[in-house]
PDB file of C-alpha atoms in Angstrom:
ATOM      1  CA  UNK B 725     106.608  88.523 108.986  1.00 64.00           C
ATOM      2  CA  UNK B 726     108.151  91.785 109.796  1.00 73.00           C
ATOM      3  CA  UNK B 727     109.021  93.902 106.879  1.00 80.00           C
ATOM      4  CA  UNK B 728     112.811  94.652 106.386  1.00 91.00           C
ATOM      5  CA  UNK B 729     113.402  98.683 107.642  1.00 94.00           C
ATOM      6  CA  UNK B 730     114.756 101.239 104.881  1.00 95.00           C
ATOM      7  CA  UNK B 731     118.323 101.544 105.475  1.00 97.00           C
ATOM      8  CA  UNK B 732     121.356 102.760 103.999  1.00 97.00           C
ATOM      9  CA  UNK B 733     124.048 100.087 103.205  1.00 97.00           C
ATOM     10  CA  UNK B 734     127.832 100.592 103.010  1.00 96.00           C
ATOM     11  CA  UNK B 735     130.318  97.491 102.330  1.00 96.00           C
ATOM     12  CA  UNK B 736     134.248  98.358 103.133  1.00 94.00           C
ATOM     13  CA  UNK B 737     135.376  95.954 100.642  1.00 93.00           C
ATOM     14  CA  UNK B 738     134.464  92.744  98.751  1.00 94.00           C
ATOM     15  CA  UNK B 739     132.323  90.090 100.081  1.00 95.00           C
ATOM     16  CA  UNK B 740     132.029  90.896 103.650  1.00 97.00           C
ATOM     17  CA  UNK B 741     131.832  88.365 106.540  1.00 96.00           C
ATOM     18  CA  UNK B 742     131.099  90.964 108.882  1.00 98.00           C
ATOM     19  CA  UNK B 743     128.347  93.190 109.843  1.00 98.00           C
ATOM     20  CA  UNK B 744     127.652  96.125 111.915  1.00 98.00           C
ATOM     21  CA  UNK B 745     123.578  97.281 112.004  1.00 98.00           C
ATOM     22  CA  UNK B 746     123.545 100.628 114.143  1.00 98.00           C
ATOM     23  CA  UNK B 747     120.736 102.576 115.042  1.00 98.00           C
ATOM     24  CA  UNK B 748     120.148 106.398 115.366  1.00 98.00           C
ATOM     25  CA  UNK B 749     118.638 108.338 117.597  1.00 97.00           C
ATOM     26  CA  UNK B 750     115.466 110.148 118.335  1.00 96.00           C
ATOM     27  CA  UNK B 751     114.484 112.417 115.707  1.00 96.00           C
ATOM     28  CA  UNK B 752     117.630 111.524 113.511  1.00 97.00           C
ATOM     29  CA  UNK B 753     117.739 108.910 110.295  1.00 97.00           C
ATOM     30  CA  UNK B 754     120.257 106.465 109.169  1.00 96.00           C
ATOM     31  CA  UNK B 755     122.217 109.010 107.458  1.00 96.00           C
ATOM     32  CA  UNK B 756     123.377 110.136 111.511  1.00 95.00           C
ATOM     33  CA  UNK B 757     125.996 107.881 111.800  1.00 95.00           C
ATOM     34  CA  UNK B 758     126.703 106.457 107.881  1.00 95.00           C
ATOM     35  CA  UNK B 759     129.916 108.418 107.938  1.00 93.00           C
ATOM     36  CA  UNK B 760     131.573 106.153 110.460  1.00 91.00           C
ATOM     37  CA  UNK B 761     132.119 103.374 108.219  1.00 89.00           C
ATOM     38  CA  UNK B 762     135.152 104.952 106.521  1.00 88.00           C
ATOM     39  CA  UNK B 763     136.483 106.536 109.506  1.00 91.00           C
ATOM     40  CA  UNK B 764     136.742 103.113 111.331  1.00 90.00           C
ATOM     41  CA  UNK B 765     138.819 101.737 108.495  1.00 86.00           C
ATOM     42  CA  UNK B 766     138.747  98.069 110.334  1.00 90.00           C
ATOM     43  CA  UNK B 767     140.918  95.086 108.897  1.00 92.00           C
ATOM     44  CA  UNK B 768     138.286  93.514 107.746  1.00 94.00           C
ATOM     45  CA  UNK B 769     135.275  93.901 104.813  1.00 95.00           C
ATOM     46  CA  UNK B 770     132.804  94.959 106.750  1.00 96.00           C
ATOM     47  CA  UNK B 771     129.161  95.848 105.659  1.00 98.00           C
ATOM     48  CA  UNK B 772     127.059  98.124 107.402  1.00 98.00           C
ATOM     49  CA  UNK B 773     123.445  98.970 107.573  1.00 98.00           C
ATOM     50  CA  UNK B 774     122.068 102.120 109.042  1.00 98.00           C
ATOM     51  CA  UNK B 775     118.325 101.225 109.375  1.00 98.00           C
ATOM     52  CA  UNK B 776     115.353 104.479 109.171  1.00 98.00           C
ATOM     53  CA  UNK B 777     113.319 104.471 112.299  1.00 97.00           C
ATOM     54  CA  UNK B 778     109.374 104.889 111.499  1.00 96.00           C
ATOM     55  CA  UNK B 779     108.281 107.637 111.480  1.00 97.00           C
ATOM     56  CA  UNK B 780     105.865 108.129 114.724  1.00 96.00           C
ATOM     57  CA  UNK B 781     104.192 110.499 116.930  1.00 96.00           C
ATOM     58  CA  UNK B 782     106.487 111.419 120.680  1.00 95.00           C
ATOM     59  CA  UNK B 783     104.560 111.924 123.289  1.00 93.00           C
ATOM     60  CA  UNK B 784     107.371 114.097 124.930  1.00 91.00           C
ATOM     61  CA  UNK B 785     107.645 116.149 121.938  1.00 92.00           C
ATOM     62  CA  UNK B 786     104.512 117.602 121.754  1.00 93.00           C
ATOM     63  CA  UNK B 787     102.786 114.298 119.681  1.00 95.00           C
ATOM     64  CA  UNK B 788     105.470 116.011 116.626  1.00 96.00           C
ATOM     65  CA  UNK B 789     105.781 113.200 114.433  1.00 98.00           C
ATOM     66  CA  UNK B 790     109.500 112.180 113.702  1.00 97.00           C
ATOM     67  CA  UNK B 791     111.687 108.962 113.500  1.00 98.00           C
ATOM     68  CA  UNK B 792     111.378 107.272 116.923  1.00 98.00           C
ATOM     69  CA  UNK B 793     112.311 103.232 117.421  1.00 97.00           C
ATOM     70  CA  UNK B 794     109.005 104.049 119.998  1.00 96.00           C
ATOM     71  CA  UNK B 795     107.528 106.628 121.893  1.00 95.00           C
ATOM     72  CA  UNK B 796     108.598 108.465 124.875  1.00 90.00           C
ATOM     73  CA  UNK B 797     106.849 110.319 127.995  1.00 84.00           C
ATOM     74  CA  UNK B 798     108.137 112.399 130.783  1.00 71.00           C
ATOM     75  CA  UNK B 799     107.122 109.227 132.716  1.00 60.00           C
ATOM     76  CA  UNK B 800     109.804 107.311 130.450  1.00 56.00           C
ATOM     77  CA  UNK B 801     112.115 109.850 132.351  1.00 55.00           C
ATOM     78  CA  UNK B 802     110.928 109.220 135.963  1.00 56.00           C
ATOM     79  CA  UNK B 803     110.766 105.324 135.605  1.00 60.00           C
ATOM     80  CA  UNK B 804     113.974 104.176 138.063  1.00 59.00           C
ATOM     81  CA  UNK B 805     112.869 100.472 136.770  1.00 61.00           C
ATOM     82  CA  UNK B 806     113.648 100.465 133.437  1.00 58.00           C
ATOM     83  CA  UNK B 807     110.025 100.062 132.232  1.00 59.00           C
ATOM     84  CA  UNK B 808     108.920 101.923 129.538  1.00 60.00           C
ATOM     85  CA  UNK B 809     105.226 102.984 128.729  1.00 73.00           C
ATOM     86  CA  UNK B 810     105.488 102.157 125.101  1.00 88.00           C
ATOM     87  CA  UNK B 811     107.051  98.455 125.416  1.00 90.00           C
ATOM     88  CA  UNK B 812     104.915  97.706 122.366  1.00 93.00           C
ATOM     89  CA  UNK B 813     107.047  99.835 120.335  1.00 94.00           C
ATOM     90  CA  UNK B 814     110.445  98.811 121.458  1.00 94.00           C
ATOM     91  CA  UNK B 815     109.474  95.017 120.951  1.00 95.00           C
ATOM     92  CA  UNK B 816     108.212  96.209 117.461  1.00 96.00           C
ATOM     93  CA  UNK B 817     111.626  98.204 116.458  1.00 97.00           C
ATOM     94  CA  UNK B 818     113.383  94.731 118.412  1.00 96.00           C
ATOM     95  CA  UNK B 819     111.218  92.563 115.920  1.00 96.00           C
ATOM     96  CA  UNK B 820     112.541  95.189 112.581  1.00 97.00           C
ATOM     97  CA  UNK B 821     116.293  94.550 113.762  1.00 98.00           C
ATOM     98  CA  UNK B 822     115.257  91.054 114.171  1.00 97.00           C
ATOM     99  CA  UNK B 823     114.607  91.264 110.562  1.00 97.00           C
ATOM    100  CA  UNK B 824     117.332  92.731 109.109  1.00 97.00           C
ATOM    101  CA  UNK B 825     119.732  90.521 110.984  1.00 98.00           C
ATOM    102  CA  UNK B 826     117.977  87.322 109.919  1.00 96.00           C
ATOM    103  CA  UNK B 827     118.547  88.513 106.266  1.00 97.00           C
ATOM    104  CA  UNK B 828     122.111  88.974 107.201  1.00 97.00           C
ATOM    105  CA  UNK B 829     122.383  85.770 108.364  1.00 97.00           C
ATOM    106  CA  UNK B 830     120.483  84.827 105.013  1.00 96.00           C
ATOM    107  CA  UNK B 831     123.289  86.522 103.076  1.00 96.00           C
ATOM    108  CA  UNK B 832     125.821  84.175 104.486  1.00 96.00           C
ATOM    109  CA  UNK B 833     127.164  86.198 106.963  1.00 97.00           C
ATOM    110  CA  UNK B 834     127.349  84.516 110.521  1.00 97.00           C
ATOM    111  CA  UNK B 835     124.791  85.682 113.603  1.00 97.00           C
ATOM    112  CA  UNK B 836     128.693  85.644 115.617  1.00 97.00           C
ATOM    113  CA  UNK B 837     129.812  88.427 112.744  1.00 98.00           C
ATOM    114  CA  UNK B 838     127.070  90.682 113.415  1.00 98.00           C
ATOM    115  CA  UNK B 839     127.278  93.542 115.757  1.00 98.00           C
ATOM    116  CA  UNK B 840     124.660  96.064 116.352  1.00 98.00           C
ATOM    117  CA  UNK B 841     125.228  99.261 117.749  1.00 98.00           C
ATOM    118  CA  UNK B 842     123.022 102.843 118.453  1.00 98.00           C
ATOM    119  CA  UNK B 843     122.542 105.822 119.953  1.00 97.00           C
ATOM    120  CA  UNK B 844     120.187 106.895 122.595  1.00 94.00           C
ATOM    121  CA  UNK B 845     116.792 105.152 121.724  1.00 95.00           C
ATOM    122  CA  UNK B 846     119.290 102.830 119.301  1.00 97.00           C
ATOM    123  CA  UNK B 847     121.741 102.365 121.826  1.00 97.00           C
ATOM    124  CA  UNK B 848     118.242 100.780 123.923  1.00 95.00           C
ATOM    125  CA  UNK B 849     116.561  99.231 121.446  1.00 97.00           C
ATOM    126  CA  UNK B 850     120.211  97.577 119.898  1.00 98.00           C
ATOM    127  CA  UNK B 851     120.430  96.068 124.087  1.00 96.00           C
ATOM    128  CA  UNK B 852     116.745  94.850 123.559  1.00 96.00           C
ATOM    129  CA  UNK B 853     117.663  93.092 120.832  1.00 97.00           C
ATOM    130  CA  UNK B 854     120.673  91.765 121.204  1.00 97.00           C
ATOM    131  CA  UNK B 855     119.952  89.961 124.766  1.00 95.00           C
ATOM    132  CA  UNK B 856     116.816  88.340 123.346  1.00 94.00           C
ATOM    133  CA  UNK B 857     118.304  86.787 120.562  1.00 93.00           C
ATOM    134  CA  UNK B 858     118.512  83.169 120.366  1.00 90.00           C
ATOM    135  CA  UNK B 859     121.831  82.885 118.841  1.00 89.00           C
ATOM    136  CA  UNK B 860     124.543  85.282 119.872  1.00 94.00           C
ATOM    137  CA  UNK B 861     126.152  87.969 117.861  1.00 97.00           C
ATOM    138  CA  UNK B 862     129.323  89.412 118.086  1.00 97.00           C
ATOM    139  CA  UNK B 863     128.579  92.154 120.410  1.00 97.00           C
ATOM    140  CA  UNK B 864     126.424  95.149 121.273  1.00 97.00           C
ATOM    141  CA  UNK B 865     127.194  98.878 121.362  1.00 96.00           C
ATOM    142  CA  UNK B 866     125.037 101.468 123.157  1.00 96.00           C
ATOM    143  CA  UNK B 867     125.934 104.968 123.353  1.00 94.00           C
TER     144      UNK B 867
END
């Protein structure tokens, strides 16, 4: 069982039947993007949940240790094919969301009211995600 991510969670009003989960990006924290959720001001109660990447060592930074959803080399760069050195880490971060939108789903709100969204290594790791999931949610955002 994959243990549910710190996160920050923000409800627009009562009893939500929606859900956004988005994802920062490297070297940033939930906190990036928490301000959206009153400057969308959507029609509908809406929670959110801005999840903490762990904190892990980037290759292209030097080994510095900072929030990452997984690691990334110049190679990561270069790689025309999509593939990624450190697909171990993206399934893991994929497995965290995984998590938190299972206990979502636990908290009565539907898999087809839950978007996720991100930035950069969110934006990928919110497409990973969301295209492997066995039930579809409402939609995916990648910036």
């Amino acid at each position: 069982m994959t243990a549910i991510l710190a996160h920050i969670t923000l409800e627009s009003g009562k009893n939500p039947q929606y859900c956004t989960i988005w994802l920062h990006g490297l070297g940033a924290d939930g906190q990036d993007f928490a301000p959206i959720a009153d400057e969308l001001a959507l029609p509908v109660a809406m929670r959110y949940l801005f999840p903490d990447a762990p904190h892990r060592p980037v290759t292209i930074n030097g080994g510095y240790v900072m929030r990452a959803w997984y690691d990334l080399d110049e190679a990561d760069l270069a790689n025309r094919d999509g593939s990624s050195s450190d697909e171990a880490g993206i399934r893991d971060s994929g497995a965290a969301i995984d998590a938190l939108i299972d206990a979502q789903i636990a908290r009565g709100i539907e898999a087809r009211h839950i978007f996720l969204a991100g930035f950069s290594q969110g934006g990928a790791v919110a497409l990973h995600t969301a295209l492997r999931r066995k039930s579809p949610l409402a939609g995916v955002l990648a910036l």
